[in-house]
CSV table of C-alpha atoms in Angstrom, one decimal:
chain,number,residue,atom,x,y,z
A,442,ALA,CA,51.5,182.9,219.1
A,443,GLN,CA,48.9,182.5,216.4
A,444,THR,CA,46.6,185.5,215.6
A,445,VAL,CA,43.7,186.0,213.3
A,446,THR,CA,42.8,189.5,212.1
A,447,GLN,CA,39.6,190.5,210.5
A,448,SER,CA,39.9,194.1,209.3
A,449,GLN,CA,36.2,194.7,208.4
A,450,PRO,CA,34.1,195.1,211.6
A,451,GLU,CA,30.9,195.6,209.6
A,452,MET,CA,29.7,195.3,206.0
A,453,SER,CA,26.5,195.7,204.1
A,454,VAL,CA,25.5,194.5,200.6
A,455,GLN,CA,22.4,194.2,198.6
A,456,GLU,CA,20.7,190.9,198.3
A,457,ALA,CA,22.0,188.9,195.3
A,458,GLU,CA,25.3,190.7,195.2
A,459,THR,CA,28.7,189.1,195.9
A,460,VAL,CA,30.6,190.0,199.0
A,461,THR,CA,34.1,189.2,200.1
A,462,LEU,CA,35.2,189.1,203.8
A,463,SER,CA,38.9,189.5,204.5
A,464,CYS,CA,41.0,187.6,207.0
A,465,THR,CA,44.7,187.4,207.7
A,466,TYR,CA,46.5,185.2,210.1
A,467,ASP,CA,49.9,184.7,211.6
A,468,THR,CA,51.6,181.5,212.4
A,469,SER,CA,54.9,179.8,212.1
A,470,GLU,CA,53.2,176.4,211.6
A,471,ASN,CA,53.1,174.7,208.2
A,472,ASN,CA,50.2,172.4,208.8
A,473,TYR,CA,47.0,173.9,210.0
A,474,TYR,CA,43.3,174.4,209.3
A,475,LEU,CA,41.4,177.6,208.5
A,476,PHE,CA,37.6,178.1,208.9
A,477,TRP,CA,34.8,180.5,208.5
A,478,TYR,CA,32.1,180.2,211.1
A,479,LYS,CA,28.8,182.0,210.9
A,480,GLN,CA,26.8,183.2,213.9
A,481,PRO,CA,23.3,184.4,213.1
A,482,PRO,CA,21.6,186.8,215.5
A,483,SER,CA,20.7,184.9,218.7
A,484,ARG,CA,21.5,181.6,217.1
A,485,GLN,CA,24.4,179.2,217.4
A,486,MET,CA,27.7,179.2,215.6
A,487,ILE,CA,27.9,177.0,212.5
A,488,LEU,CA,30.7,176.0,210.3
A,489,VAL,CA,30.5,177.6,206.8
A,490,ILE,CA,33.7,176.3,205.2
A,491,ARG,CA,37.0,174.6,206.0
A,492,GLN,CA,40.4,174.7,204.4
A,493,GLU,CA,43.3,172.4,205.1
A,494,ALA,CA,46.6,174.3,204.6
A,495,TYR,CA,48.3,171.6,202.7
A,496,LYS,CA,45.7,171.7,200.0
A,497,GLN,CA,46.3,174.3,197.3
A,498,GLN,CA,42.8,174.1,195.9
A,499,ASN,CA,40.4,176.6,197.4
A,500,ALA,CA,37.5,175.1,199.3
A,501,THR,CA,34.0,175.8,198.0
A,502,GLU,CA,30.6,175.0,199.6
A,503,ASN,CA,27.7,176.0,197.3
A,504,ARG,CA,27.6,179.8,197.3
A,505,PHE,CA,30.6,180.1,199.6
A,506,SER,CA,34.2,179.9,198.5
A,507,VAL,CA,37.5,181.0,199.8
A,508,ASN,CA,40.7,182.5,198.4
A,509,PHE,CA,43.5,180.9,200.3
A,510,GLN,CA,46.9,182.5,199.9
A,511,LYS,CA,49.2,180.6,202.1
A,512,ALA,CA,52.3,182.7,201.4
A,513,ALA,CA,50.5,185.9,202.2
A,514,LYS,CA,48.6,184.2,205.1
A,515,SER,CA,45.4,185.4,203.7
A,516,PHE,CA,42.0,183.6,203.8
A,517,SER,CA,39.1,185.5,202.4
A,518,LEU,CA,35.5,184.3,202.1
A,519,LYS,CA,33.4,185.1,199.1
A,520,ILE,CA,29.6,184.8,199.3
A,521,SER,CA,27.9,184.7,195.9
A,522,ASP,CA,24.3,185.6,195.2
A,523,SER,CA,23.9,186.7,198.8
A,524,GLN,CA,20.6,186.0,200.6
A,525,LEU,CA,18.9,187.6,203.5
A,526,GLY,CA,19.6,184.5,205.6
A,527,ASP,CA,23.3,185.2,205.2
A,528,THR,CA,23.0,188.1,207.6
A,529,ALA,CA,25.2,187.2,210.6
A,530,MET,CA,28.5,187.6,212.3
A,531,TYR,CA,31.3,185.8,210.4
A,532,PHE,CA,34.3,184.6,212.2
A,533,CYS,CA,37.6,183.6,210.6
A,534,ALA,CA,39.3,180.9,212.6
A,535,PHE,CA,42.6,179.1,212.7
A,536,MET,CA,43.5,175.7,214.2
A,537,ASN,CA,46.9,174.0,214.4
A,538,ARG,CA,47.7,170.5,215.5
A,539,ASP,CA,46.8,171.2,219.1
A,540,ASP,CA,43.1,171.3,218.1
A,541,LYS,CA,42.5,174.6,219.7
A,542,ILE,CA,40.6,177.1,217.5
A,543,ILE,CA,41.6,180.8,217.5
A,544,PHE,CA,38.9,183.1,216.3
A,545,GLY,CA,39.1,186.6,214.8
A,546,LYS,CA,36.9,189.4,216.2
A,547,GLY,CA,34.4,188.9,213.5
A,548,THR,CA,32.7,190.8,210.6
A,549,ARG,CA,29.1,191.7,211.0
A,550,LEU,CA,27.5,191.2,207.6
A,551,HIS,CA,24.1,192.8,206.7
A,552,ILE,CA,22.3,191.6,203.6
A,553,LEU,CA,19.9,194.4,202.5
A,554,PRO,CA,16.6,193.6,200.7
B,1340,ASP,CA,17.9,166.9,217.0
B,1341,THR,CA,21.1,165.5,218.5
B,1342,GLY,CA,23.2,168.6,218.4
B,1343,VAL,CA,25.2,170.1,221.3
B,1344,SER,CA,22.9,171.3,224.1
B,1345,GLN,CA,23.7,173.7,227.0
B,1346,ASP,CA,21.9,174.4,230.1
B,1347,PRO,CA,20.8,176.9,231.3
B,1348,ARG,CA,20.5,179.3,228.4
B,1349,HIS,CA,20.6,182.3,230.6
B,1350,LYS,CA,21.9,182.8,234.1
B,1351,ILE,CA,21.7,186.0,236.2
B,1352,THR,CA,23.6,185.9,239.4
B,1353,LYS,CA,24.9,188.3,242.0
B,1354,ARG,CA,28.6,189.0,242.4
B,1355,GLY,CA,30.3,186.5,244.7
B,1356,GLN,CA,27.9,183.6,244.0
B,1357,ASN,CA,28.9,180.3,242.4
B,1358,VAL,CA,27.4,179.1,239.1
B,1359,THR,CA,27.6,175.9,237.2
B,1360,PHE,CA,26.8,175.3,233.5
B,1361,ARG,CA,26.2,172.0,231.7
B,1362,CYS,CA,27.1,170.9,228.2
B,1363,ASP,CA,25.9,167.8,226.5
B,1364,PRO,CA,27.9,167.1,223.4
B,1365,ILE,CA,27.0,165.1,220.3
B,1366,SER,CA,26.9,161.6,221.6
B,1367,GLU,CA,29.7,160.1,219.5
B,1368,HIS,CA,32.0,163.0,219.9
B,1369,ASN,CA,35.0,162.4,222.1
B,1370,ARG,CA,36.3,166.0,222.3
B,1371,LEU,CA,34.5,168.7,224.1
B,1372,TYR,CA,35.6,172.4,224.3
B,1373,TRP,CA,34.6,175.4,226.3
B,1374,TYR,CA,34.9,179.0,225.0
B,1375,ARG,CA,34.0,182.4,226.3
B,1376,GLN,CA,32.6,185.1,224.1
B,1377,THR,CA,32.2,188.7,225.2
B,1378,LEU,CA,30.2,191.2,223.3
B,1379,GLY,CA,31.6,192.1,220.0
B,1380,GLN,CA,34.4,189.6,220.2
B,1381,GLY,CA,35.1,186.2,218.8
B,1382,PRO,CA,35.0,183.2,221.1
B,1383,GLU,CA,38.1,182.6,223.2
B,1384,PHE,CA,39.3,179.1,224.1
B,1385,LEU,CA,39.1,178.1,227.7
B,1386,THR,CA,39.7,174.4,228.0
B,1387,TYR,CA,39.0,171.1,226.2
B,1388,PHE,CA,38.6,167.4,227.0
B,1389,GLN,CA,39.4,164.2,225.2
B,1390,ASN,CA,37.0,161.8,226.7
B,1391,GLU,CA,37.3,162.5,230.5
B,1392,ALA,CA,40.8,163.9,230.3
B,1393,GLN,CA,41.2,167.6,230.4
B,1394,LEU,CA,44.0,168.2,227.9
B,1395,GLU,CA,44.6,172.0,228.0
B,1396,LYS,CA,43.5,175.0,230.0
B,1397,SER,CA,43.9,178.6,228.8
B,1398,ARG,CA,45.5,181.2,231.0
B,1399,LEU,CA,42.1,182.8,230.9
B,1400,LEU,CA,40.8,180.1,233.1
B,1401,SER,CA,41.6,181.4,236.6
B,1402,ASP,CA,41.5,179.3,239.7
B,1403,ARG,CA,37.9,180.3,240.2
B,1404,PHE,CA,37.0,178.3,237.1
B,1405,SER,CA,36.8,174.5,237.0
B,1406,ALA,CA,35.6,172.2,234.3
B,1407,GLU,CA,34.9,168.5,234.5
B,1408,ARG,CA,33.8,165.7,232.2
B,1409,PRO,CA,33.5,162.8,234.6
B,1410,LYS,CA,32.4,160.0,232.4
B,1411,GLY,CA,33.5,161.4,229.0
B,1412,SER,CA,30.0,162.5,228.1
B,1413,PHE,CA,28.5,165.7,229.5
B,1414,SER,CA,30.7,168.4,231.0
B,1415,THR,CA,30.2,171.1,233.6
B,1416,LEU,CA,31.9,174.4,234.0
B,1417,GLU,CA,31.8,176.0,237.4
B,1418,ILE,CA,32.7,179.6,238.3
B,1419,GLN,CA,33.2,180.3,241.9
B,1420,ARG,CA,32.9,183.8,243.5
B,1421,THR,CA,31.7,185.3,240.3
B,1422,GLU,CA,32.8,188.8,239.3
B,1423,GLN,CA,31.2,191.3,236.9
B,1424,GLY,CA,34.0,190.6,234.4
B,1425,ASP,CA,32.7,187.0,234.1
B,1426,SER,CA,29.7,188.3,232.3
B,1427,ALA,CA,29.8,186.7,228.9
B,1428,MET,CA,28.4,184.0,226.7
B,1429,TYR,CA,29.9,180.6,227.5
B,1430,LEU,CA,30.0,178.3,224.5
B,1431,CYS,CA,30.5,174.6,224.4
B,1432,ALA,CA,31.5,172.7,221.3
B,1433,SER,CA,32.3,169.1,220.4
B,1434,SER,CA,34.1,167.2,217.7
B,1435,SER,CA,35.3,163.9,216.6
B,1436,PRO,CA,38.6,164.3,214.8
B,1437,GLU,CA,38.8,160.6,214.1
B,1438,ALA,CA,35.8,161.0,211.8
B,1439,GLY,CA,38.1,162.6,209.3
B,1440,ARG,CA,36.8,166.1,209.7
B,1441,ALA,CA,39.6,167.5,211.9
B,1442,GLY,CA,38.8,170.8,213.4
B,1443,GLU,CA,35.1,170.7,212.6
B,1444,GLN,CA,33.6,171.7,215.9
B,1445,TYR,CA,29.8,171.7,216.5
B,1446,PHE,CA,28.7,174.5,218.8
B,1447,GLY,CA,25.9,174.6,221.3
B,1448,PRO,CA,23.6,177.7,221.8
B,1449,GLY,CA,25.6,179.0,224.7
B,1450,THR,CA,24.9,180.0,228.2
B,1451,ARG,CA,24.7,183.8,228.7
B,1452,LEU,CA,25.9,184.8,232.2
B,1453,THR,CA,25.1,188.1,233.7
B,1454,VAL,CA,26.8,189.0,237.0
B,1455,THR,CA,25.1,191.9,238.8
């Protein structure tokens, strides 16, 4: 069975700093997708970034980038120049070919002014 | 805004009552998913539809739970004989894998259920 592990329940960083959120996963599949979703307080979940496992190049979306290490089954999220609006729960997630997303337990990120 | 909508946003019910939630996906999305999220946890998959066909149900979905998507558009999730353990946020999401963005699911705001 696939699992997703986020080892950092909570993190705090100063505004404008860079922060990295960790995620590891376990699967025997070779083709799959990895995601980071953001859930702001009392607001709905939105997709931050998406990585296809067959692509070696790390995905980037503006200030958000990932470090995808397929052999190590590691998928960390780096947020550069953090902003107050980045305060949220961040979920690492995995999807294989059956189109079912498996989420980690989340990391609560606080951006401090 | 034509995002995913869910109704109601909040529901308080007494143990043993039946409740029904509705989800309206993004109109061109043919896949619709239901998740349950308890406090401090990530969402857990419950079931999903491709058009009107229910393709998979999680073992979390006991026989008290039933989901439908009768015309391949909106979906309903019904919980019969609610229990306190059913208290959670119920999230709906939709996607359109054929659009070339496989896995990119768009979430609704959720329905928060409290069973007293």
